[in-house]
Coordinates of C-alpha atoms in Angstrom, one line a residue:
X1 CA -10.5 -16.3 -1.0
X2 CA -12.2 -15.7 -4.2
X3 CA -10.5 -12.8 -4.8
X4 CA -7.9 -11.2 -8.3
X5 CA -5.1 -8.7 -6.8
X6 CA -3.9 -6.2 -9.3
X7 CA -0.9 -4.9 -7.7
X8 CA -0.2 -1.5 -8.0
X9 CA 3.5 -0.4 -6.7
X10 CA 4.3 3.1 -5.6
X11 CA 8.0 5.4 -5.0
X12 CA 6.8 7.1 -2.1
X13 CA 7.5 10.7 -1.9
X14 CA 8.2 12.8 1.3
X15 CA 11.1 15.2 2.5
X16 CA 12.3 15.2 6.1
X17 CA 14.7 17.9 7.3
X18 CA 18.2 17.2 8.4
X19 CA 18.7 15.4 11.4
X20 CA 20.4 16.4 14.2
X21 CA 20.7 12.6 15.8
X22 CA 22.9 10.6 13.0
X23 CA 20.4 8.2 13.5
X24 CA 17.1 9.3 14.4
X25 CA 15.4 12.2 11.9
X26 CA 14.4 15.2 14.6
X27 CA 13.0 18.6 13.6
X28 CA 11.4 21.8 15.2
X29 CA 8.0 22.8 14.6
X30 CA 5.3 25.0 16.3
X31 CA 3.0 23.6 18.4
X32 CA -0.9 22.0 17.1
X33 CA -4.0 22.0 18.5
X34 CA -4.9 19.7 21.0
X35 CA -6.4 16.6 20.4
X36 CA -9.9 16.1 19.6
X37 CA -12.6 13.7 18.5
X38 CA -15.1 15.0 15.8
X39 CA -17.9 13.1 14.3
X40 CA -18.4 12.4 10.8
X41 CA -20.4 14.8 8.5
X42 CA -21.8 15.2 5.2
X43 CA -19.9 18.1 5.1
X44 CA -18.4 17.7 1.2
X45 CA -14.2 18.1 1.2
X46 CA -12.9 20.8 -1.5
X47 CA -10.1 19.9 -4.0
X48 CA -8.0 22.3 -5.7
X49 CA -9.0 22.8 -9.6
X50 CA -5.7 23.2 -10.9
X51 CA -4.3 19.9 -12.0
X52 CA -1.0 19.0 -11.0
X53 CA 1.2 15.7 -11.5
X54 CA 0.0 13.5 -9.2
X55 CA 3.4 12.4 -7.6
X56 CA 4.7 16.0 -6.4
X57 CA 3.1 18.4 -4.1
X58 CA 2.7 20.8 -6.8
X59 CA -0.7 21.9 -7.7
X60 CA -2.5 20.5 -5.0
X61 CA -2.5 16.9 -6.5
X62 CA -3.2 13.6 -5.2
X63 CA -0.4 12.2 -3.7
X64 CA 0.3 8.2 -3.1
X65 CA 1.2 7.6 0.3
X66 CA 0.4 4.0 0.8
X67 CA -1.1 1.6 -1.0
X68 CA -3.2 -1.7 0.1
X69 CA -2.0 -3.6 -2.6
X70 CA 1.7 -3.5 -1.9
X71 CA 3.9 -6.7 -0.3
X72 CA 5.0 -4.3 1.7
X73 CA 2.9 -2.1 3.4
X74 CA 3.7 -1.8 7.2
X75 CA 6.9 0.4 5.6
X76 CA 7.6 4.3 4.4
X77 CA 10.7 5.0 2.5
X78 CA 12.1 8.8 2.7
X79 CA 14.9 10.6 0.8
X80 CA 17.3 10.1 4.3
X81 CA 15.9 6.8 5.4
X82 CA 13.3 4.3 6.0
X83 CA 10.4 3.2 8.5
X84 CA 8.6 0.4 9.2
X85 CA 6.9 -1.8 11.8
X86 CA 8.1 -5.2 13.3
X87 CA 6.2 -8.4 13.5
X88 CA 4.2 -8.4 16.3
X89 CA 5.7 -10.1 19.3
X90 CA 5.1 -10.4 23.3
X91 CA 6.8 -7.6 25.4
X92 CA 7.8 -7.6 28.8
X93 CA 4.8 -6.0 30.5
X94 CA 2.7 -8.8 29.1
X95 CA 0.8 -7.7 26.2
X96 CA 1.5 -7.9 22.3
X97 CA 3.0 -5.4 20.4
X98 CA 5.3 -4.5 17.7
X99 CA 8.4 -1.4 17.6
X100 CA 8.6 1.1 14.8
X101 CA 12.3 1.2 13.9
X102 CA 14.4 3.7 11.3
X103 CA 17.2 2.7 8.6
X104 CA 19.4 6.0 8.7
X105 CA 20.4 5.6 5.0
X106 CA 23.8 7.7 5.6
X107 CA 24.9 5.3 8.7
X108 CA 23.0 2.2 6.6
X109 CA 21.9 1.1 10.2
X110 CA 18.3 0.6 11.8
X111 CA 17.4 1.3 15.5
X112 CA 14.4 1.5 17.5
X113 CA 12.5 5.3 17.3
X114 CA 13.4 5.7 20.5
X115 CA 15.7 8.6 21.6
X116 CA 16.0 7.3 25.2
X117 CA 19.4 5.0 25.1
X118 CA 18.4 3.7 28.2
X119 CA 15.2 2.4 27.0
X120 CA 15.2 -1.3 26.8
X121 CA 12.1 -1.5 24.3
X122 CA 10.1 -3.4 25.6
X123 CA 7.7 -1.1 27.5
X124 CA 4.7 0.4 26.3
X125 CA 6.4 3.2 28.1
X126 CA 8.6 3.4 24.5
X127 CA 8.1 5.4 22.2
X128 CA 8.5 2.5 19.6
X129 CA 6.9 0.5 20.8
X130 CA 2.7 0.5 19.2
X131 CA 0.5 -2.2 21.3
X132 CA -2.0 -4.4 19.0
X133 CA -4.8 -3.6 21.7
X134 CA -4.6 0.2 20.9
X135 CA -3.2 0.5 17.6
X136 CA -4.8 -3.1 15.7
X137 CA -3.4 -5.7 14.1
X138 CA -2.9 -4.0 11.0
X139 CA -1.6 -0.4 11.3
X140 CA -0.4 2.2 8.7
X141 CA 2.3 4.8 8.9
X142 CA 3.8 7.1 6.3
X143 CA 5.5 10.7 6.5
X144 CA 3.2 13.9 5.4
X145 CA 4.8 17.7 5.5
X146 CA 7.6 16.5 7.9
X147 CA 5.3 14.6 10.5
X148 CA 4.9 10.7 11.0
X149 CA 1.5 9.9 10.8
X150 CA 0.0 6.0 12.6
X151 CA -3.7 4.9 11.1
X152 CA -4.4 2.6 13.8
X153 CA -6.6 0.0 12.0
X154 CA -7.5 -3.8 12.1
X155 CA -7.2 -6.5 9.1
X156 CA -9.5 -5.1 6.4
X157 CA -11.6 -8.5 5.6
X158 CA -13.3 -7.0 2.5
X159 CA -14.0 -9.6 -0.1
X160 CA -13.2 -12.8 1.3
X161 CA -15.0 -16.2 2.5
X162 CA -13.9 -18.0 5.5
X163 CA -15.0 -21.7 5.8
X164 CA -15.3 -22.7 9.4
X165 CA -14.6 -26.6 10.3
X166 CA -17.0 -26.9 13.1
X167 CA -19.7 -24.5 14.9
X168 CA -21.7 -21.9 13.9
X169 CA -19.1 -19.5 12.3
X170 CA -18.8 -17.2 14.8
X171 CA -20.5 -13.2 13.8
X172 CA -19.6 -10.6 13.7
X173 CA -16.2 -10.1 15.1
X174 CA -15.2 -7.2 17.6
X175 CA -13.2 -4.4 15.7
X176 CA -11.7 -1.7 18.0
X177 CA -12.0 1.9 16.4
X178 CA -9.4 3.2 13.6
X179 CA -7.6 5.8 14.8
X180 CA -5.2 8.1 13.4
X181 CA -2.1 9.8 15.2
X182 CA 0.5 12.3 14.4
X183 CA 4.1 12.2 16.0
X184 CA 7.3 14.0 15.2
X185 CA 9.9 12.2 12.8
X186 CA 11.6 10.7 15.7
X187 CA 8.7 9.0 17.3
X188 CA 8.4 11.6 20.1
X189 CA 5.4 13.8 21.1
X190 CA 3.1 10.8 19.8
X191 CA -1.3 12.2 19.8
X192 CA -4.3 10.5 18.7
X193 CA -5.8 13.1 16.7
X194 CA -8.7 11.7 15.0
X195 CA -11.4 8.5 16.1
X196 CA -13.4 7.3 13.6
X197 CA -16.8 6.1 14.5
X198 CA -16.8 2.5 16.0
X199 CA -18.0 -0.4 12.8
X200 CA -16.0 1.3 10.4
X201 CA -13.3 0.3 8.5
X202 CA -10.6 2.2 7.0
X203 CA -9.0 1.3 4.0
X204 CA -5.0 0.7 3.9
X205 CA -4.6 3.3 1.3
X206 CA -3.7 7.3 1.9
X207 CA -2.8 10.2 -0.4
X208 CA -1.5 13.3 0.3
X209 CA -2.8 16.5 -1.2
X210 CA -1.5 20.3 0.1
X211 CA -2.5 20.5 3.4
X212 CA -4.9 17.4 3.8
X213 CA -4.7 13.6 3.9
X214 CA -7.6 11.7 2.2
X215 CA -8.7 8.3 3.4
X216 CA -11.2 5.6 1.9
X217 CA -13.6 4.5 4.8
X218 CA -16.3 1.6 4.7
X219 CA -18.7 0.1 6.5
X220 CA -18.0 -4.1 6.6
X221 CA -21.0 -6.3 6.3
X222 CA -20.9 -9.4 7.7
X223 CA -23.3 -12.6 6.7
X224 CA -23.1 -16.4 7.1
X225 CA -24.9 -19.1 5.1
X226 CA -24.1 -22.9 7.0
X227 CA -20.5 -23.3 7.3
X228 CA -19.6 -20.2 5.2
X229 CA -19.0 -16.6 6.4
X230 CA -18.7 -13.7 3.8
X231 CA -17.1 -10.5 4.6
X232 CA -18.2 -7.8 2.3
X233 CA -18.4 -3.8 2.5
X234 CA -20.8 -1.0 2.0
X235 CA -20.8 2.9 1.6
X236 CA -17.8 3.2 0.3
X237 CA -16.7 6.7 0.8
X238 CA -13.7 9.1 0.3
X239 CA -13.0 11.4 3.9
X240 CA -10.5 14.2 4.4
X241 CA -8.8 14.8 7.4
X242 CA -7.6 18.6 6.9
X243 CA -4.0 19.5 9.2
X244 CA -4.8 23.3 9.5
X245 CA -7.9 22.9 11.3
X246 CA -7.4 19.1 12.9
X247 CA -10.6 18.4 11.1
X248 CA -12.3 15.4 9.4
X249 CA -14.7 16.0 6.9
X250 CA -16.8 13.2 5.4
X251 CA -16.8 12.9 1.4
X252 CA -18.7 11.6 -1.6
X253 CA -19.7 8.1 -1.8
X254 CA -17.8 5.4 -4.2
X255 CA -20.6 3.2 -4.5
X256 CA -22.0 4.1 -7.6
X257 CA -25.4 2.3 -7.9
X258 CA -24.1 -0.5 -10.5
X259 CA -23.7 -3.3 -8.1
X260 CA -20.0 -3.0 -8.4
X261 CA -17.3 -2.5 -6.0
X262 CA -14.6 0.2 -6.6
X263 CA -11.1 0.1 -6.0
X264 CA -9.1 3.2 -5.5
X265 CA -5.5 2.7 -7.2
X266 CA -4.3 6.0 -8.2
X267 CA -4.6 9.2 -8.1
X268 CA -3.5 12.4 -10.3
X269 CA -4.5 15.7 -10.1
X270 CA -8.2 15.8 -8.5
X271 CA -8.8 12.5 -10.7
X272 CA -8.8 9.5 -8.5
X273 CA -8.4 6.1 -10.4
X274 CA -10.6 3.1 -9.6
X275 CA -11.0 0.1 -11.0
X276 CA -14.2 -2.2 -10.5
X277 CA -15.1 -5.7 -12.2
X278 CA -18.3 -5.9 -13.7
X279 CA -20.0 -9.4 -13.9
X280 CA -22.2 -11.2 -16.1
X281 CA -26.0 -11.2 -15.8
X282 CA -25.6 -8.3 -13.4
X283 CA -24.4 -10.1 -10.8
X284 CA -23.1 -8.4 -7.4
X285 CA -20.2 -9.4 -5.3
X286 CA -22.4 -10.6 -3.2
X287 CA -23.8 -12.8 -5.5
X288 CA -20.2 -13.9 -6.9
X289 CA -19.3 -14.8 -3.6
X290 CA -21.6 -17.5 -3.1
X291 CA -20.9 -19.7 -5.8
X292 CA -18.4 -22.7 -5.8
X293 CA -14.8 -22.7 -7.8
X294 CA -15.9 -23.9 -10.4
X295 CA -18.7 -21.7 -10.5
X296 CA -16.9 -18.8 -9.6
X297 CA -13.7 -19.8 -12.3
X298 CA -16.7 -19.6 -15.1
X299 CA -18.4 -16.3 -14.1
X300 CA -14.8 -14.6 -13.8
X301 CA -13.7 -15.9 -17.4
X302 CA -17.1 -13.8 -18.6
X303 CA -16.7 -11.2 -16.4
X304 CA -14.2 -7.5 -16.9
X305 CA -12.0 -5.0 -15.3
X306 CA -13.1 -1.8 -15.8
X307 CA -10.9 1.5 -15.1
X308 CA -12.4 4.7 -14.4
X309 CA -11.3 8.2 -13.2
X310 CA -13.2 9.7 -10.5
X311 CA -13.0 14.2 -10.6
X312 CA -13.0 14.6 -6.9
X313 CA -13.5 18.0 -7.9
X314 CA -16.4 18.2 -10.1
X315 CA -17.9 15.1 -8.6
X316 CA -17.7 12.8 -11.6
X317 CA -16.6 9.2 -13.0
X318 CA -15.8 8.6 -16.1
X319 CA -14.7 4.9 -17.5
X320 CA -11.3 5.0 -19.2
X321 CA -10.4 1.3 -19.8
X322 CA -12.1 -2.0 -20.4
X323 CA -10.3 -5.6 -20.1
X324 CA -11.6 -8.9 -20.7
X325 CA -10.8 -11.0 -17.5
X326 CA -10.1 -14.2 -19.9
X327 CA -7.0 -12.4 -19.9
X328 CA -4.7 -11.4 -16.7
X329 CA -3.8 -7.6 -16.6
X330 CA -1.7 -5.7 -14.6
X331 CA -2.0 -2.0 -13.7
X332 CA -0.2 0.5 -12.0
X333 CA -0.8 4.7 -12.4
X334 CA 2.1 7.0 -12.2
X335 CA 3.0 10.5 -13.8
X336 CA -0.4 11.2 -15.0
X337 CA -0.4 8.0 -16.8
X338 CA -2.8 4.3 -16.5
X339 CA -0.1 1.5 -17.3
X340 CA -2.2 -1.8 -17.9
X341 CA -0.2 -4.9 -18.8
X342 CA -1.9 -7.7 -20.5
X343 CA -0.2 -11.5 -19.8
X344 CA -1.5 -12.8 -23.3
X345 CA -0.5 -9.9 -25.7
X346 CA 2.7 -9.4 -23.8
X347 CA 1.8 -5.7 -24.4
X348 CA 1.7 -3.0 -21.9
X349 CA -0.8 -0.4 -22.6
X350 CA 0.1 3.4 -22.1
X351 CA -2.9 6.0 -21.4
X352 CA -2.9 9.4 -20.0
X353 CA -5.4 10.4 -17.8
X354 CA -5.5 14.1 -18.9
X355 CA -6.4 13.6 -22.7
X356 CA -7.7 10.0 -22.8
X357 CA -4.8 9.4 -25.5
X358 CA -3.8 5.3 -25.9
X359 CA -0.4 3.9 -27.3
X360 CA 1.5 0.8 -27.0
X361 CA 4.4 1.3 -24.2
X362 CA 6.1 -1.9 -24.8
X363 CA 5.4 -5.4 -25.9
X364 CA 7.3 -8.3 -23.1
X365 CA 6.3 -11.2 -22.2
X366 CA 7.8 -10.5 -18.3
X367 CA 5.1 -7.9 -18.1
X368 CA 3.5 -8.4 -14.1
X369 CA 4.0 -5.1 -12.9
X370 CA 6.0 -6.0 -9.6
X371 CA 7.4 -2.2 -8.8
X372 CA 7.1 1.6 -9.9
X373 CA 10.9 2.2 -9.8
X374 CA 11.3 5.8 -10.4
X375 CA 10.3 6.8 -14.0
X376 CA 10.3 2.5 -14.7
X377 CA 7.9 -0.1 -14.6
X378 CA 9.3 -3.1 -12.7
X379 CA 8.3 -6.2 -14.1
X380 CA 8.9 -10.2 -13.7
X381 CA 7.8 -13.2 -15.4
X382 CA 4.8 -15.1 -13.7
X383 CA 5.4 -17.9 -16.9
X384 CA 8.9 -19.0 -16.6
X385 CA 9.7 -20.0 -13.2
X386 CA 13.4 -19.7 -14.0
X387 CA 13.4 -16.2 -14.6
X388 CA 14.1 -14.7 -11.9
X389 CA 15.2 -11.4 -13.6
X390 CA 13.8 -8.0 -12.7
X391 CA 12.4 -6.0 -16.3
X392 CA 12.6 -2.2 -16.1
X393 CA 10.9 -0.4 -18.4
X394 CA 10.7 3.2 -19.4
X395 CA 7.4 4.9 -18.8
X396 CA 8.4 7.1 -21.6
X397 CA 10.2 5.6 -24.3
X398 CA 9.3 2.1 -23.5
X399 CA 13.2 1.1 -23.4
X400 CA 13.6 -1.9 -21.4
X401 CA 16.5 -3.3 -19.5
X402 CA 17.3 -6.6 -17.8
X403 CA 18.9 -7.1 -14.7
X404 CA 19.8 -10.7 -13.7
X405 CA 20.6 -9.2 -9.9
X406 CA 18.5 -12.2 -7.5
X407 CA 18.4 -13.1 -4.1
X408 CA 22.1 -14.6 -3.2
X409 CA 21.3 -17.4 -1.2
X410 CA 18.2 -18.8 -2.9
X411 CA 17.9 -17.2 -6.5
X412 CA 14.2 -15.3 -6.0
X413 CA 13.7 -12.1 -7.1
X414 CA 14.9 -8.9 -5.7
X415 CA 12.6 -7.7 -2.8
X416 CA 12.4 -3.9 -3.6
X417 CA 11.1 -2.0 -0.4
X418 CA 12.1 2.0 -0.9
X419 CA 13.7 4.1 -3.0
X420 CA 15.6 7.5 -3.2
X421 CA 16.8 9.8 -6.3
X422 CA 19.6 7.5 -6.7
X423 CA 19.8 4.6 -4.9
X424 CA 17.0 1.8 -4.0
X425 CA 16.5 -0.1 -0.9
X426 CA 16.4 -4.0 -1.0
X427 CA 16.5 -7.4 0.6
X428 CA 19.3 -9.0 -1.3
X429 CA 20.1 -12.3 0.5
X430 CA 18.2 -14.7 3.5
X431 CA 19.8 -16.4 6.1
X432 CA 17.7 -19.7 5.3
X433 CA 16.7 -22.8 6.7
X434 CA 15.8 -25.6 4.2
X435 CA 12.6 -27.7 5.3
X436 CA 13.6 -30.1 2.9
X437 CA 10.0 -29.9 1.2
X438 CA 10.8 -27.2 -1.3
X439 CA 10.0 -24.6 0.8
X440 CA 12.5 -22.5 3.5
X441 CA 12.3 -21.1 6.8
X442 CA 13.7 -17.3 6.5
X443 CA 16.0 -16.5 9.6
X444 CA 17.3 -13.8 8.7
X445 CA 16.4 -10.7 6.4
X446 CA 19.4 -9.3 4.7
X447 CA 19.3 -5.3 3.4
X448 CA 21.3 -3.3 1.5
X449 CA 21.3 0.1 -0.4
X450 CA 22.2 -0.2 -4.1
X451 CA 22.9 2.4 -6.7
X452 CA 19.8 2.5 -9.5
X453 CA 22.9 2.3 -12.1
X454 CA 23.9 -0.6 -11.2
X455 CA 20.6 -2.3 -10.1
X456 CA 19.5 -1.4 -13.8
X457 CA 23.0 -2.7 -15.2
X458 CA 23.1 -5.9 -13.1
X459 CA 25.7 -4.9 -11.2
X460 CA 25.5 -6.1 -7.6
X461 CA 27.8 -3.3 -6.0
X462 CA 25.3 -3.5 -2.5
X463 CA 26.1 -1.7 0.6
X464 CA 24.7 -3.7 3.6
X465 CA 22.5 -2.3 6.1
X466 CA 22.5 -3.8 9.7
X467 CA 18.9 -4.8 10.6
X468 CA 17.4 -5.3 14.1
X469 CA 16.1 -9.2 14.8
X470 CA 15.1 -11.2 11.7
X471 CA 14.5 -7.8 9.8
X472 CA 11.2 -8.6 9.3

């Protein structure tokens, strides 16, 4: 897969009420509408004009709710605890499937959503259990205004080549329809509320913004030259699906007319952030895709990133940032602020959305942004193999602190997954099998909750969580 990953890491930010089962978040709400199906338009969304920080509900900003780019996605961490979807697996009536499950943070235990405790789970009678035939092999939850939200969606193929051994290479493959679906914070009362048209794609990206949730949808394009099959995408374009009114409303378009492709990876205020790469010559993706490695390696070393901010508002894009792709950069955008890191220079680049103003953060050589961790940047080394240490740096004052804290069993970094005012959620050890060629067979996942004071200090005071299966 031809194919550079920026990755962009994200504290995700939602309230739930408290719960009246110690380990399964309920609540009371009114009823909603019914469910219903409505067909796209070219109806244009509105977007507050008051500009807000783009992390708090304040102001009718953007807020990040999931993000494509993250290790892991299939998850949604809340103050009180922490969802996320199994691998699927076979269940008992046949099909495949996988079970949404909840880590009560106060009990540090996680358990099928499910209130029924003489469920078995492995029904598509249960509530937590989500079938790949219905939902797709890829689907997308996260928490909104007290109500878990499902994006049923497939893989999203966008910008890869697939070489095929033998045969023709197949086609276009069949895609069931992304849906989306609202349930209450224990997995009962589960709707499909929206359908969106059969052939499109949704991206694996949502923010939050007052009363509405804003998706990126796409329609794939599909060709094949001998043994080769690209997967590309087309009519990029912002929707928003408003709560009050159970409404979708198609938005403006993110294909700009340059031949580039446009990444959403932040948002504050009405100001989306994208990023795009522009090659040389004026070649398209589509063109970059057909060349050979060493083709490809020579068009990306003359090729750059560029960053731009996007006024949902007042319909407008504006390039902010420029890097040379000779150089690897990493990027995240938190607080009303672009953080780019650059791997040569060591420094990490500060530059506010709202004024255009640039300074120097922080100069590290451990600069791959890994994590946003609170008001921190998370970084490792992708130089030193040995270092295994997790660099947190202050988005403000550029202060940065080591912590040595690694996996027990193997020495890897910390995998962060969720995070709370004071404590962070993480996989601190493996039950591990040895394949005796360097690499390891993971049995089981180990959790734990750790105080931010003593992850940032190095001091491994963790407070085990008991996991269902593998924990993964």
């Amino acid at each position: 897969m031809k194919k550079f990953l920026m990755f962009l890491f994200y504290a995700f930010l939602a309230m739930l009420t408290a719960c009246a089962n110690p380990n399964i978040p309920q609540r009371q709400k009114p009823e909603r509408p019914e469910d219903i199906v409505i067909p796209m338009n070219s109806e244009e969304p509105g977007f507050s004009e008051q500009k807000g920080e783009g992390e708090t509900k304040d102001g009718g900003g953007f807020v990040l709710l999931s993000d494509e780019n993250a290790v892991f996605s299939n998850h949604f961490g809340t103050e009180q605890g922490y969802y996320r979807f199994t691998e699927s697996q076979k269940i008992a009536d046949g099909l495949y499937g996988r079970h949404l499950t909840y880590i009560d943070y106060a009990q540090r235990e996680e358990v099928y959503l499910c209130s029924d405790s003489a469920c078995l789970h492995d029904s598509a009678t249960c509530s937590s259990v989500f079938l790949d035939d219905e939902f797709g092999r890829d689907p997308l939850l996260f928490v909104w205004e007290e109500t878990l939200y499902v994006l049923g969606r497939e893989y999203d193929d966008d910008g890869t080549v697939v070489v095929f051994e033998g045969g023709d290479g197949g086609g276009k493959p069949d895609m069931a329809a992304p849906a989306l679906y609202r349930m209450e914070l224990d997995g009962s009362d589960r709707k499909k509320i929206y359908t969106f048209p059969q052939d499109t794609v949704v991206e694996k990206l949502v923010f939050g913004s007052e009363d509405a949730l804003w998706f990126v949808i796409k329609e794939p394009v599909f060709e094949q030259e001998g043994n080769q099959a690209y997967t590309l995408a087309k009519e990029r374009r912002l929707c928003k699906y408003c709560i009050a009114e159970n409404k979708m409303t198609e938005g403006a378009s993110l294909d700009f007319g340059d031949n580039s492709q446009y990444k959403v990876i932040g948002g504050h205020g009405s100001l989306l952030v994208l990023s795009s790469v522009v090659y040389p010559n004026g070649m398209s993706e589509r063109d970059v895709m057909r060349l050979d490695d060493d083709e490809w390696r020579e068009v990306w070393q003359n090729s750059s990133t560029i960053y731009s901010t996007f006024d949902v508002a007042a319909q407008e894009k504006k390039e902010i940032y420029r890097t040379d792709n000779k150089e690897m950069s990493y990027c995240a955008v938190k607080g009303g602020m672009l953080f780019i890191a650059n791997s040569v220079s060591g420094e990490i680049t500060r530059l506010n959305l709202d004024t255009g103003e640039q300074s120097v953060l922080a100069s590290l050589k451990q600069n791959y942004i890994y994590y946003v961790l609170g008001d921190t940047l998370c970084c490792v080394s992708t130089e030193d193999v040995n270092d295994k240490s997790l660099y947190f740096v202050d988005m403000e004052s550029g202060e940065v602190k080591r912590s040595t804290l690694t996996n027990l069993s193997l020495g890897w970094e910390l995998d962060i997954l969720a995070e709370t005012e004071q404590e962070v959620l993480v996989i601190y050890d493996y039950d591990a099998k040895d394949n005796g060629d360097g690499s390891y067979e993971i049995l089981q996942y180990k959790y734990a909750l750790i105080s931010k004071e003593d992850l940032y200090n190095s001091v491994a005071g963790y407070k085990p969580v008991t996991t269902l299966g593998r924990g993964r």
